PDB file of C-alpha atoms in Angstrom:
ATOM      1  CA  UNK A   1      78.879 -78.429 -54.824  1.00 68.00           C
ATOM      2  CA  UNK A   2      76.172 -75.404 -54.105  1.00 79.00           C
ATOM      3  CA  UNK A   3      78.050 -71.892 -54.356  1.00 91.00           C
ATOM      4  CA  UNK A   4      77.616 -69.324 -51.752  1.00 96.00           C
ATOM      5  CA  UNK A   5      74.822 -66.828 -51.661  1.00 97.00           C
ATOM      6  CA  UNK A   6      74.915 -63.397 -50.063  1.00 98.00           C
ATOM      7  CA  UNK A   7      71.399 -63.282 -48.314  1.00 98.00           C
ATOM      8  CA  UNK A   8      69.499 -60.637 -46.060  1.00 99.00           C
ATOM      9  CA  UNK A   9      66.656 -60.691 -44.010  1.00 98.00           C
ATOM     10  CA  UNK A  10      64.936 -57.674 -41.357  1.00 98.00           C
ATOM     11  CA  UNK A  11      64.658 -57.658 -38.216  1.00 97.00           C
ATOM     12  CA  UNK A  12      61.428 -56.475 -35.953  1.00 95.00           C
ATOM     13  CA  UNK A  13      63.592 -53.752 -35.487  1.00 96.00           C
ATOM     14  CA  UNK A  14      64.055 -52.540 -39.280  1.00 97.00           C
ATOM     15  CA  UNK A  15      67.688 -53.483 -39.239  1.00 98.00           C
ATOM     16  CA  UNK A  16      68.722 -55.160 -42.535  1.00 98.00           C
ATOM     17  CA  UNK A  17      71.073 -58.845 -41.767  1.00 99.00           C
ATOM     18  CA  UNK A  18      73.824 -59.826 -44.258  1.00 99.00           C
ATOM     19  CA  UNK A  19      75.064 -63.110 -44.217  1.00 99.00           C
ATOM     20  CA  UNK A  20      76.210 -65.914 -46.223  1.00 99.00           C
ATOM     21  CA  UNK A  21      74.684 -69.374 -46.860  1.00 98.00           C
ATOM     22  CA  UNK A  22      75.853 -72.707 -48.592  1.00 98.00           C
ATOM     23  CA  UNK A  23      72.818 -74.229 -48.669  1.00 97.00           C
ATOM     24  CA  UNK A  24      72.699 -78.233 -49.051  1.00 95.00           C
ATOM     25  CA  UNK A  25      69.150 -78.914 -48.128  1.00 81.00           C
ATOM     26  CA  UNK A  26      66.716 -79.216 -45.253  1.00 78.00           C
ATOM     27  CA  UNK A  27      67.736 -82.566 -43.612  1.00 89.00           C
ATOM     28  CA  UNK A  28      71.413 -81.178 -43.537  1.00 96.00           C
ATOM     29  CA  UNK A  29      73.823 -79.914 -40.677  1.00 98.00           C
ATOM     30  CA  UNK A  30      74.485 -76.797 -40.252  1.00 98.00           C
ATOM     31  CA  UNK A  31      77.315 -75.137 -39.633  1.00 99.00           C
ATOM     32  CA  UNK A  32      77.367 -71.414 -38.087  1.00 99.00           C
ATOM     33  CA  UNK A  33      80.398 -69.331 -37.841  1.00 99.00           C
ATOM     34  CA  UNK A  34      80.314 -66.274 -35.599  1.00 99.00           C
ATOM     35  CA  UNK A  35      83.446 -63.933 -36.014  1.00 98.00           C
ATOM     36  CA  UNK A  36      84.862 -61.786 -33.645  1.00 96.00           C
ATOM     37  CA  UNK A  37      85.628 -57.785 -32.635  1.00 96.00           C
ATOM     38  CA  UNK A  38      85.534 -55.724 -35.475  1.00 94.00           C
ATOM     39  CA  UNK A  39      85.651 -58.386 -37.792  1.00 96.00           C
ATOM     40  CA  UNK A  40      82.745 -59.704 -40.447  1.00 98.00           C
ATOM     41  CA  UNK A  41      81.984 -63.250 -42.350  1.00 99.00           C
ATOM     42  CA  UNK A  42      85.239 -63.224 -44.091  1.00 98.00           C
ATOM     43  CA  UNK A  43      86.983 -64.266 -41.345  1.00 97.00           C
ATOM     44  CA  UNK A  44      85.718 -67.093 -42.368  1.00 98.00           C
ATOM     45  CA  UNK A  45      86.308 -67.406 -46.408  1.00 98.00           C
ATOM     46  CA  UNK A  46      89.026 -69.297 -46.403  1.00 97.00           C
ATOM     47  CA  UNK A  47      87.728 -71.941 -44.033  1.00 98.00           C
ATOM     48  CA  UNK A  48      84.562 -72.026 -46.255  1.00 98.00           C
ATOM     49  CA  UNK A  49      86.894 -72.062 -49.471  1.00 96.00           C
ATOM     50  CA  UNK A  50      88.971 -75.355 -48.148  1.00 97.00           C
ATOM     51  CA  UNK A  51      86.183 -77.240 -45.835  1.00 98.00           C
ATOM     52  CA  UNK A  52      85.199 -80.877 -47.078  1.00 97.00           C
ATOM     53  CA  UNK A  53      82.215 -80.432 -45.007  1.00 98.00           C
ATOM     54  CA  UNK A  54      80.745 -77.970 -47.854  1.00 96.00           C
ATOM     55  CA  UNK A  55      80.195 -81.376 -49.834  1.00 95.00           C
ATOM     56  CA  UNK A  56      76.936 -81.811 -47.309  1.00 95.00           C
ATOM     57  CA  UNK A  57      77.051 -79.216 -44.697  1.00 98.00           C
ATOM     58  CA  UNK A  58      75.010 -75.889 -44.843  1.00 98.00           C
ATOM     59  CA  UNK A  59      77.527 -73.629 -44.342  1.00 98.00           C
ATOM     60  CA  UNK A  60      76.397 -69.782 -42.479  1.00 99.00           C
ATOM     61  CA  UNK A  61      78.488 -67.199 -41.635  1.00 99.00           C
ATOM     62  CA  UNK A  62      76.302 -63.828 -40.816  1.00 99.00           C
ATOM     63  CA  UNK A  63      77.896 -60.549 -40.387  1.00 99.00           C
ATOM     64  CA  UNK A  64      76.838 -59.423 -36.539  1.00 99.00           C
ATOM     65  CA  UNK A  65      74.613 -56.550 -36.194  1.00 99.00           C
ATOM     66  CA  UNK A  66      76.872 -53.742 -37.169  1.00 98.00           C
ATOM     67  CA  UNK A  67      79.254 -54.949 -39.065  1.00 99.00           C
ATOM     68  CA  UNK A  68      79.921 -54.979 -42.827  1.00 98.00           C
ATOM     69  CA  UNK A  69      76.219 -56.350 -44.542  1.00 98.00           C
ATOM     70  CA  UNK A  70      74.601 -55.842 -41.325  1.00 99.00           C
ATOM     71  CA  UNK A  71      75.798 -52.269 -40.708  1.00 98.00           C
ATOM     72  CA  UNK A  72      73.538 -50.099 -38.343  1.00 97.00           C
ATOM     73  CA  UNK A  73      74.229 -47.084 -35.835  1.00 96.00           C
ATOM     74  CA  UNK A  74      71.241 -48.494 -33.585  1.00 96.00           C
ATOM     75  CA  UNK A  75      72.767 -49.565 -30.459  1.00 96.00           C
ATOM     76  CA  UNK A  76      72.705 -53.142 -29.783  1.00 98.00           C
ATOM     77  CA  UNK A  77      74.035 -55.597 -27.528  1.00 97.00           C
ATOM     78  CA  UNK A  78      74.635 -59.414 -27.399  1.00 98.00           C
ATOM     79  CA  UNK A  79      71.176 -60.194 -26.594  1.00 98.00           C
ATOM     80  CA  UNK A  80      70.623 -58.570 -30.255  1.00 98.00           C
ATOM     81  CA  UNK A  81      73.375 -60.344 -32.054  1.00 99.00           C
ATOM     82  CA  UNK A  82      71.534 -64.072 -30.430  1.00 99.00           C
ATOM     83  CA  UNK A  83      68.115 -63.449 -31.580  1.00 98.00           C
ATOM     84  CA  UNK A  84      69.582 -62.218 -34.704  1.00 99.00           C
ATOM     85  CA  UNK A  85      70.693 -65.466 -35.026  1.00 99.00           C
ATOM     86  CA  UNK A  86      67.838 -67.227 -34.348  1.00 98.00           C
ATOM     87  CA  UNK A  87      65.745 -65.164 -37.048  1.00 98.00           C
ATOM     88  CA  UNK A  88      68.556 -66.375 -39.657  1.00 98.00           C
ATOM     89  CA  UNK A  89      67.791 -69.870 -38.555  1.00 98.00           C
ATOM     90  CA  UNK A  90      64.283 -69.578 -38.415  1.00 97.00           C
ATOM     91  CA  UNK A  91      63.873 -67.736 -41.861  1.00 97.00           C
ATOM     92  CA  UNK A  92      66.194 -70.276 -43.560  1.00 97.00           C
ATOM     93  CA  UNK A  93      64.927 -73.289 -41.919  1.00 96.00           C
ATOM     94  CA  UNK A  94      68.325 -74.618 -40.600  1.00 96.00           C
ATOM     95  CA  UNK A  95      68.438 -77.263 -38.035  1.00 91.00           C
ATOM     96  CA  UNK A  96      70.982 -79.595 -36.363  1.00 95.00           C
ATOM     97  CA  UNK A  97      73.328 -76.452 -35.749  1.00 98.00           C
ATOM     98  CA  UNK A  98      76.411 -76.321 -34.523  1.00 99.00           C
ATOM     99  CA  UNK A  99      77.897 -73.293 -33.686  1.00 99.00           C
ATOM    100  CA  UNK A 100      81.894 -72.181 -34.242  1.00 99.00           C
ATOM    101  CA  UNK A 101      82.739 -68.649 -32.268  1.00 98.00           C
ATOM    102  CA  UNK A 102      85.671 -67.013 -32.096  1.00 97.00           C
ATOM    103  CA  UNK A 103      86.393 -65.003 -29.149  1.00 95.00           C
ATOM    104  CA  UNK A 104      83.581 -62.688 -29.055  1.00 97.00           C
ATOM    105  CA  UNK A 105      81.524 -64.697 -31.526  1.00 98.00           C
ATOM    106  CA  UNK A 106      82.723 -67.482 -28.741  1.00 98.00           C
ATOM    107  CA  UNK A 107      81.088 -65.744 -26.033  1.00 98.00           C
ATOM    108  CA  UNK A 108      77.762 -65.594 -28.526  1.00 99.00           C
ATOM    109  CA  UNK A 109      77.491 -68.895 -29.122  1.00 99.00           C
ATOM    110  CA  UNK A 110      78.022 -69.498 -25.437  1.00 98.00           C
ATOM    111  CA  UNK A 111      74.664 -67.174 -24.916  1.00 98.00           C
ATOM    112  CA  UNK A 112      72.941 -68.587 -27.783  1.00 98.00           C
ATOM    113  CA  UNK A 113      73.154 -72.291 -26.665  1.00 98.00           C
ATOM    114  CA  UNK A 114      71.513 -71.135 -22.992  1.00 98.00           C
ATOM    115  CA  UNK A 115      68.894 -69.059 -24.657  1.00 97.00           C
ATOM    116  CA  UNK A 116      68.254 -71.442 -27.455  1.00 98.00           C
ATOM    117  CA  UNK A 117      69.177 -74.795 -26.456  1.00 96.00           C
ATOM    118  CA  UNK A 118      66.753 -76.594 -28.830  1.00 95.00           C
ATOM    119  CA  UNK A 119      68.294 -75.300 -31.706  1.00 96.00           C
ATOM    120  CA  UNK A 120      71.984 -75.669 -30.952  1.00 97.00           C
ATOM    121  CA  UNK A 121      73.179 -79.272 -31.248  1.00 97.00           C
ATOM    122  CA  UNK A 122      76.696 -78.010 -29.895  1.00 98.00           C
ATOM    123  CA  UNK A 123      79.486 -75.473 -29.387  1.00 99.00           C
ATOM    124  CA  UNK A 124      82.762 -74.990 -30.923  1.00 99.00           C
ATOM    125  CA  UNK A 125      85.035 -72.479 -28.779  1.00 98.00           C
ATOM    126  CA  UNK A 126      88.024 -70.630 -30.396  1.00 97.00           C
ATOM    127  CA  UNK A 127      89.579 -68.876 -27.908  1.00 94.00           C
ATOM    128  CA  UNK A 128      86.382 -67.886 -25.591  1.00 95.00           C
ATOM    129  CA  UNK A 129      87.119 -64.785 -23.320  1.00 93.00           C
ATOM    130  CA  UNK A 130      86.044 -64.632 -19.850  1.00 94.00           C
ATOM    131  CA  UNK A 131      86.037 -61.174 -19.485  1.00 92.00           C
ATOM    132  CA  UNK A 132      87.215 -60.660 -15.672  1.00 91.00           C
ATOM    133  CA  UNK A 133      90.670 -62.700 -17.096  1.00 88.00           C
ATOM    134  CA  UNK A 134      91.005 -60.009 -19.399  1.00 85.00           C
ATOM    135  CA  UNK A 135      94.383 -57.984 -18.935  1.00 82.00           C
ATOM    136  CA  UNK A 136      96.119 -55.462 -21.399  1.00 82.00           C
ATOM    137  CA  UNK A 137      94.060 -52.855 -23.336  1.00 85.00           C
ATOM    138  CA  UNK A 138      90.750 -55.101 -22.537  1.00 88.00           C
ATOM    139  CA  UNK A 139      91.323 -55.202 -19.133  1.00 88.00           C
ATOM    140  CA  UNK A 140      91.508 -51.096 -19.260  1.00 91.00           C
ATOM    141  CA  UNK A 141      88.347 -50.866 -21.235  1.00 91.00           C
ATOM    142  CA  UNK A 142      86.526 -52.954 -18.580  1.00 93.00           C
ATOM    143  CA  UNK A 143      87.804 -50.548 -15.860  1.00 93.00           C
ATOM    144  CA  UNK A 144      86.809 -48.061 -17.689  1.00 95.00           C
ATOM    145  CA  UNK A 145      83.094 -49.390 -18.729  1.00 95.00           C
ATOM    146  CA  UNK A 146      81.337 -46.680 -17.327  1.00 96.00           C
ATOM    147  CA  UNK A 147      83.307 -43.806 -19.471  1.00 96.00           C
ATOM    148  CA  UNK A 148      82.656 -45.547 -22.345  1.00 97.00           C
ATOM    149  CA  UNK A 149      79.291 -46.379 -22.300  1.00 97.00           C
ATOM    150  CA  UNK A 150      78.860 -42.463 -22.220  1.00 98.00           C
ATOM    151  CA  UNK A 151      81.094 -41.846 -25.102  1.00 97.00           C
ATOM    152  CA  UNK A 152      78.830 -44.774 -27.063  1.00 98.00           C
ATOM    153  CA  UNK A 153      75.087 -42.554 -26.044  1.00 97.00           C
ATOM    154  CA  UNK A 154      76.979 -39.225 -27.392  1.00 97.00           C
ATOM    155  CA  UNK A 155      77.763 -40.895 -30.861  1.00 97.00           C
ATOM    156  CA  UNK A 156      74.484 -42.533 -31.071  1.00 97.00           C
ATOM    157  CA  UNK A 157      73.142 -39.254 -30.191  1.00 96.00           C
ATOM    158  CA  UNK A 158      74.917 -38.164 -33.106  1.00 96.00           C
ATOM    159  CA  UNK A 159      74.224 -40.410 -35.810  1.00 95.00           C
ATOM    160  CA  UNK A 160      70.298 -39.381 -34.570  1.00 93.00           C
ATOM    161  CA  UNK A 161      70.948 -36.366 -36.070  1.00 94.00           C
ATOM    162  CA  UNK A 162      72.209 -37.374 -39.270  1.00 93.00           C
ATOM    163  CA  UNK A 163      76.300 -36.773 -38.188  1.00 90.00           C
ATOM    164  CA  UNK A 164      78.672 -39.365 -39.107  1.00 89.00           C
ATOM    165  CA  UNK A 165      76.723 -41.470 -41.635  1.00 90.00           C
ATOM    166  CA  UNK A 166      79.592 -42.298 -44.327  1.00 92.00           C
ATOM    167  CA  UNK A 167      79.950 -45.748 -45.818  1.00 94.00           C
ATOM    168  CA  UNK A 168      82.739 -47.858 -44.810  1.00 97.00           C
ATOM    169  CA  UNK A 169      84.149 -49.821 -47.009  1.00 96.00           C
ATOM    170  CA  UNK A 170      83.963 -54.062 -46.448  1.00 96.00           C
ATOM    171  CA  UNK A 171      87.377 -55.613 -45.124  1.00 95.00           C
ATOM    172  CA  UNK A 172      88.419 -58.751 -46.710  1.00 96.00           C
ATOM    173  CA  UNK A 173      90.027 -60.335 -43.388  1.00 95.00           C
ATOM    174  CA  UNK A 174      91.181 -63.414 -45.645  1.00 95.00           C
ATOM    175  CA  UNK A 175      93.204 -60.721 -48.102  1.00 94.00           C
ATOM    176  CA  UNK A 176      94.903 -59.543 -44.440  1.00 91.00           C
ATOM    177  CA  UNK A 177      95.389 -63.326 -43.045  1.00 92.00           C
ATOM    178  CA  UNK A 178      97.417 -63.829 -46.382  1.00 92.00           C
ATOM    179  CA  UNK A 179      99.731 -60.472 -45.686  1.00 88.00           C
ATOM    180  CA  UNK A 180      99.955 -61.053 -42.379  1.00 87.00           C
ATOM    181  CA  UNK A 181     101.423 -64.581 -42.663  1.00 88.00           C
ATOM    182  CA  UNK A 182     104.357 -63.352 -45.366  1.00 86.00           C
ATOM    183  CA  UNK A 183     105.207 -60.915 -42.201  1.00 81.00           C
ATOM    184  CA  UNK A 184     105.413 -63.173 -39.695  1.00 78.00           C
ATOM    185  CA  UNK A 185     107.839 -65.341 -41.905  1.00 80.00           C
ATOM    186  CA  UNK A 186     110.054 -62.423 -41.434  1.00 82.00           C
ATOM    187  CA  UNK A 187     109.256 -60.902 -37.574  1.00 74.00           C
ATOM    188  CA  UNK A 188     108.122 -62.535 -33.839  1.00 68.00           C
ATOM    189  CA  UNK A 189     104.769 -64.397 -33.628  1.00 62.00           C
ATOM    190  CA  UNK A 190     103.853 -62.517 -31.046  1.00 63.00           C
ATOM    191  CA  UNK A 191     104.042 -59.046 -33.627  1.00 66.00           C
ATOM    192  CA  UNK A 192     100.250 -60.638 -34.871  1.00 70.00           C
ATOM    193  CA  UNK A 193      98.420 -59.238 -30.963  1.00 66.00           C
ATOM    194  CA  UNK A 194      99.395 -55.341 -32.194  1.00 69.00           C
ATOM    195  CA  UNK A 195      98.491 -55.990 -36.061  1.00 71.00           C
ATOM    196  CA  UNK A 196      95.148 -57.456 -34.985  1.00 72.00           C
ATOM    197  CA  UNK A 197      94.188 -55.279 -32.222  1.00 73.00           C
ATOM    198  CA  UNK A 198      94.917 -51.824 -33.855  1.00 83.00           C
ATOM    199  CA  UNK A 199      91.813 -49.556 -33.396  1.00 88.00           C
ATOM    200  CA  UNK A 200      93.460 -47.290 -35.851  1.00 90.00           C
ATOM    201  CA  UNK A 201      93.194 -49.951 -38.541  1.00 90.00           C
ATOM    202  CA  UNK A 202      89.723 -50.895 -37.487  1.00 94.00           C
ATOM    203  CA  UNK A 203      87.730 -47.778 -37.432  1.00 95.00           C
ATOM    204  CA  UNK A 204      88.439 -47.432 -41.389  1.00 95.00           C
ATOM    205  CA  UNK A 205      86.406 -49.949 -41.332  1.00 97.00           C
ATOM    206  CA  UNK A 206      83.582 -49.690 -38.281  1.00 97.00           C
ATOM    207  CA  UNK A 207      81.761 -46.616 -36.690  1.00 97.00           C
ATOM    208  CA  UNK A 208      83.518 -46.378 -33.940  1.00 97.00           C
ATOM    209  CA  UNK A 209      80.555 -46.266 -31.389  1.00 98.00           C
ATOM    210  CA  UNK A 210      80.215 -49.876 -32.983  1.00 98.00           C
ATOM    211  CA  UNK A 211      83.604 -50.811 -32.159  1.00 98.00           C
ATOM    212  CA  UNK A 212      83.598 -49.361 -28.822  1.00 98.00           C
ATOM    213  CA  UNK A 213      80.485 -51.155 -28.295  1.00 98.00           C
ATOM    214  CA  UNK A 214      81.550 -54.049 -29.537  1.00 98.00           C
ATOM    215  CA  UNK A 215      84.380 -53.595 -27.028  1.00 97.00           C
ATOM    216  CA  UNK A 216      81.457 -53.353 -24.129  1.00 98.00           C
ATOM    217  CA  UNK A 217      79.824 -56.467 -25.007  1.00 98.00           C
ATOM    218  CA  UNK A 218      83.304 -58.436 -24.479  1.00 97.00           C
ATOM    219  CA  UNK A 219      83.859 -57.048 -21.383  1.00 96.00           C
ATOM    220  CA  UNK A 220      80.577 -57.904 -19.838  1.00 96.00           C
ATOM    221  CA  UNK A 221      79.704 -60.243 -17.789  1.00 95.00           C
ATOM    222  CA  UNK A 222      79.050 -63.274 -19.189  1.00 96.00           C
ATOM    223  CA  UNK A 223      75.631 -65.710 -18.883  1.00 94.00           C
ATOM    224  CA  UNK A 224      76.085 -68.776 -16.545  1.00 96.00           C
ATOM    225  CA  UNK A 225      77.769 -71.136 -18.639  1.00 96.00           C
ATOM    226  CA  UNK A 226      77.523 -73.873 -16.282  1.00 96.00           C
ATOM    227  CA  UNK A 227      74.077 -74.345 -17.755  1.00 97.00           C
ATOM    228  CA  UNK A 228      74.984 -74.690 -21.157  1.00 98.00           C
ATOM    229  CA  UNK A 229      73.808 -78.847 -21.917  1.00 97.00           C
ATOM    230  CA  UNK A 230      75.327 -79.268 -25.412  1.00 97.00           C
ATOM    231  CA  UNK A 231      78.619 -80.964 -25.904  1.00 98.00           C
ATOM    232  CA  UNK A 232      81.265 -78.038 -26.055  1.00 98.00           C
ATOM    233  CA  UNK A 233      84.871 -78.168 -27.873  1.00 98.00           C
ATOM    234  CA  UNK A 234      87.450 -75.539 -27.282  1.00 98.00           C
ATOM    235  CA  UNK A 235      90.065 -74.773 -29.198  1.00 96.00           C
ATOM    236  CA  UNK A 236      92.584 -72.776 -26.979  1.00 94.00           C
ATOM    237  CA  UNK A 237      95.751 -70.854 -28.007  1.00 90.00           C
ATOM    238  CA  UNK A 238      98.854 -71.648 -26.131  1.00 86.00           C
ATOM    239  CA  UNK A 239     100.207 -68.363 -26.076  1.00 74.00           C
ATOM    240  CA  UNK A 240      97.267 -66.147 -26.271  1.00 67.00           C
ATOM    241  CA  UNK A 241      97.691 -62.704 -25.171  1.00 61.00           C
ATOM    242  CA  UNK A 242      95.136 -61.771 -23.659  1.00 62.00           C
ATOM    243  CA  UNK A 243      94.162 -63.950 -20.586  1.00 61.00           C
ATOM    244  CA  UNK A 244      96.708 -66.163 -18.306  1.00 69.00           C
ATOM    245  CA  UNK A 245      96.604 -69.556 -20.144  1.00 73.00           C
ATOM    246  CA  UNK A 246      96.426 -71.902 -17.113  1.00 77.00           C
ATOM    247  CA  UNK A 247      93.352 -69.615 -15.276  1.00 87.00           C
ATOM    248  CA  UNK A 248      91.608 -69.561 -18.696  1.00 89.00           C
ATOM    249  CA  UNK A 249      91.336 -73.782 -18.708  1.00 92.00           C
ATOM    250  CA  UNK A 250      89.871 -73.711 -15.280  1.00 92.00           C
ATOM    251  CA  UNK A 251      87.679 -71.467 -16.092  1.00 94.00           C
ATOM    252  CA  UNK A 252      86.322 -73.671 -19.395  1.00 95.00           C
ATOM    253  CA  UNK A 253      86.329 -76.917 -16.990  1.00 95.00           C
ATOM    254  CA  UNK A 254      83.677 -75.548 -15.465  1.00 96.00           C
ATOM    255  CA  UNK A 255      81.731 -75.751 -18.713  1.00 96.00           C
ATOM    256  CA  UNK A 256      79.351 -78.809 -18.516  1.00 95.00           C
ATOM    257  CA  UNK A 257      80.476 -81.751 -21.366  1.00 96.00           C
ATOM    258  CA  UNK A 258      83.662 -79.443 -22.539  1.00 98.00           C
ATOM    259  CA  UNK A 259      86.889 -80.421 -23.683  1.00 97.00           C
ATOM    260  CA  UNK A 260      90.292 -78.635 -24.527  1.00 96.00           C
ATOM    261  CA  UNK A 261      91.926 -78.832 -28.110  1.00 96.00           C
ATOM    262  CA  UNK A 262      95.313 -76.680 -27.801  1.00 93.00           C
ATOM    263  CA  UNK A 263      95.946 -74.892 -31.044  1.00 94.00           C
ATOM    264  CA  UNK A 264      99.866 -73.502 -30.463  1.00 89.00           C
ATOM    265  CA  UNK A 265      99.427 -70.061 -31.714  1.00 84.00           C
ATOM    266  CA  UNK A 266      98.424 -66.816 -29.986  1.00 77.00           C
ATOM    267  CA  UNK A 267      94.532 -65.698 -30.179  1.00 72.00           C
ATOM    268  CA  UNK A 268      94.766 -65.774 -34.263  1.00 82.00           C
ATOM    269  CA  UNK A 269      94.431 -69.290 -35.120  1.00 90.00           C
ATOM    270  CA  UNK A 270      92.305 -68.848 -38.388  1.00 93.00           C
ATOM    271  CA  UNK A 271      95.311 -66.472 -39.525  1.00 91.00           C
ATOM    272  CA  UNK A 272      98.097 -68.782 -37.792  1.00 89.00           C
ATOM    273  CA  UNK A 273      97.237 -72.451 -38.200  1.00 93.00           C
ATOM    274  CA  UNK A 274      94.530 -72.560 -40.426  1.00 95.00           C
ATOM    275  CA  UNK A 275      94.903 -76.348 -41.798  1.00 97.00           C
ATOM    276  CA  UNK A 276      95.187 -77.261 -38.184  1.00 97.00           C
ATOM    277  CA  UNK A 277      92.245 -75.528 -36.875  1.00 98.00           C
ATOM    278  CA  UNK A 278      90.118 -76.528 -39.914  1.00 98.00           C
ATOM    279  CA  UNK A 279      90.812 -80.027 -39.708  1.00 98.00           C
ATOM    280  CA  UNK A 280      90.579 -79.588 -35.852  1.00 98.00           C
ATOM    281  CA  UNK A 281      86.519 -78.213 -36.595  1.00 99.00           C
ATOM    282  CA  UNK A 282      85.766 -80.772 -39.803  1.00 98.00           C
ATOM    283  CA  UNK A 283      86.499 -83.771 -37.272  1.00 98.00           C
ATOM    284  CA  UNK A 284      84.201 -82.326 -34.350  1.00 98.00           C
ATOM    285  CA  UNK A 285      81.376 -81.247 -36.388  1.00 98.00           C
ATOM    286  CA  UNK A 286      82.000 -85.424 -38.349  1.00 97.00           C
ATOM    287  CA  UNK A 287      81.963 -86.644 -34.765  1.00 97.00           C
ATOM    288  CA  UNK A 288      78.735 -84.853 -33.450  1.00 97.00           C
ATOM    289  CA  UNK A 289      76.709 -85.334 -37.256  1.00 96.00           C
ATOM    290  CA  UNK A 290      74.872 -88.674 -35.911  1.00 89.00           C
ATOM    291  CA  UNK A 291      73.674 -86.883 -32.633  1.00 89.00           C
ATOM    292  CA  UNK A 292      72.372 -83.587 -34.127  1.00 85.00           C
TER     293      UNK A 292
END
């Protein structure tokens, strides 16, 4: 099988894009992974590690425009992180895509597949937010949008001058899945929502006007996904934190050609079911192959 290669490319706007590419040729599938809030490409290594579809799938996983080997303290939104996408794709002359998103990558992919609909083939959901469901600390920060758009301009205004430019150091998310699964052996499932949504945690690894802007662009509106044409498969956790369970299904049967896979986890299921979830996204993409 072809090994993984670490790849970059620039953007029109001088930003450098890391991602990573198992590369099987130029009639082959592709598969893109986008990960979530304050997260990188190795939340997907041990998916890429164990998939049978590396035998004759292209396999991408990019880091999103400020994160890990696409680090910047530009601002950017999720219009950004799209076309980023679609430069990847372009440069690399991938085609019959299907796209895997989790959570904020979800709500990507969603965009992507209305602003690029020739080059998606189809969507795979994990746990897409709709951002007026959100409750808890996400439902504050969407309150509070307006405050912290101005604290993002003030650390951008910073980093113009040259303040706050150390190098953070790349998080291996697969390294944490593995520790965090020996502590739920011993603790309540539900103990995974505080050790994956600690901003503490994150910013040693994320400017923070990054994170907090990566906390704007969930908590915006999203596109109208009744639009979206492509088939769409969503893999939602049963006792996800986040959103009300039973709202969040109505909300993706409005999607056009969607259907509901639950997963029963909480909004983790990479870290909490992984053979589930992976044989869950090797069947879709086998199903959809003859259509791309």
């Amino acid at each position: 099988m072809p090994s993984e290669e670490l790849r970059f490319i620039t953007a029109p706007d001088g930003v450098r894009l890391g991602y990573k590419l198992v590369r099987q040729g130029p009639q082959a599938p592709t598969l893109v992974m986008l990960h979530g809030l304050a997260s990188n490409h190795s939340r997907w290594s041990e998916f890429v590690g164990n998939t049978e579809l590396r035998r004759d799938w292209n396999l991408l996983r990019p880091d999103l425009r400020g994160h890990s080997y696409s680090m910047t303290r530009k601002t950017y939104h999720r219009e950004h992180w799209v076309d980023d996408l679609a430069a990847v794709l372009q440069q690399e002359k991938l085609h019959n895509v299907v796209i895997l998103g989790h959570s904020l990558g979800a709500q990507i992919a969603m965009d992507f597949a209305l602003r690029y609909s020739t080059l998606c083939g189809g969507l795979i959901l994990l746990d897409p937010v709709f951002p007026e469901l959100l409750h808890g600390k996400l439902g504050k920060a969407r309150r509070w949008r307006p405050l912290l758009w101005l604290i993002v301009r003030l650390l951008r205004l910073g980093y113009a001058l040259g303040l706050g430019q150390r190098e953070f150091p790349i998080r291996d998310l697969h390294a944490l899945d593995v520790k965090t699964r020996e502590l739920l052996k011993q603790t309540s499932a539900s103990e995974i929502a505080r050790l994956y949504t600690n901003p503490r945690v994150d910013l040693e690894f994320i400017p923070l006007a990054n994170y907090l802007q990566d906390v704007l662009e969930v908590v915006r509106p999203l596109p109208d996904y009744t639009r979206i044409t492509r088939p769409v498969r969503v893999l939602l956790s049963t006792g996800t934190s986040l959103s009300d369970h039973s709202t969040l299904e109505a909300k993706i049967a409005r999607i056009p050609h969607s259907d509901i896979v639950p997963v029963h986890c909480n909004h983790w299921p990479m870290t909490e079911k992984p053979e589930e979830v992976r044989e869950i996204i090797e069947t879709t993409c086998r199903q959809w192959q003859a259509q791309l």
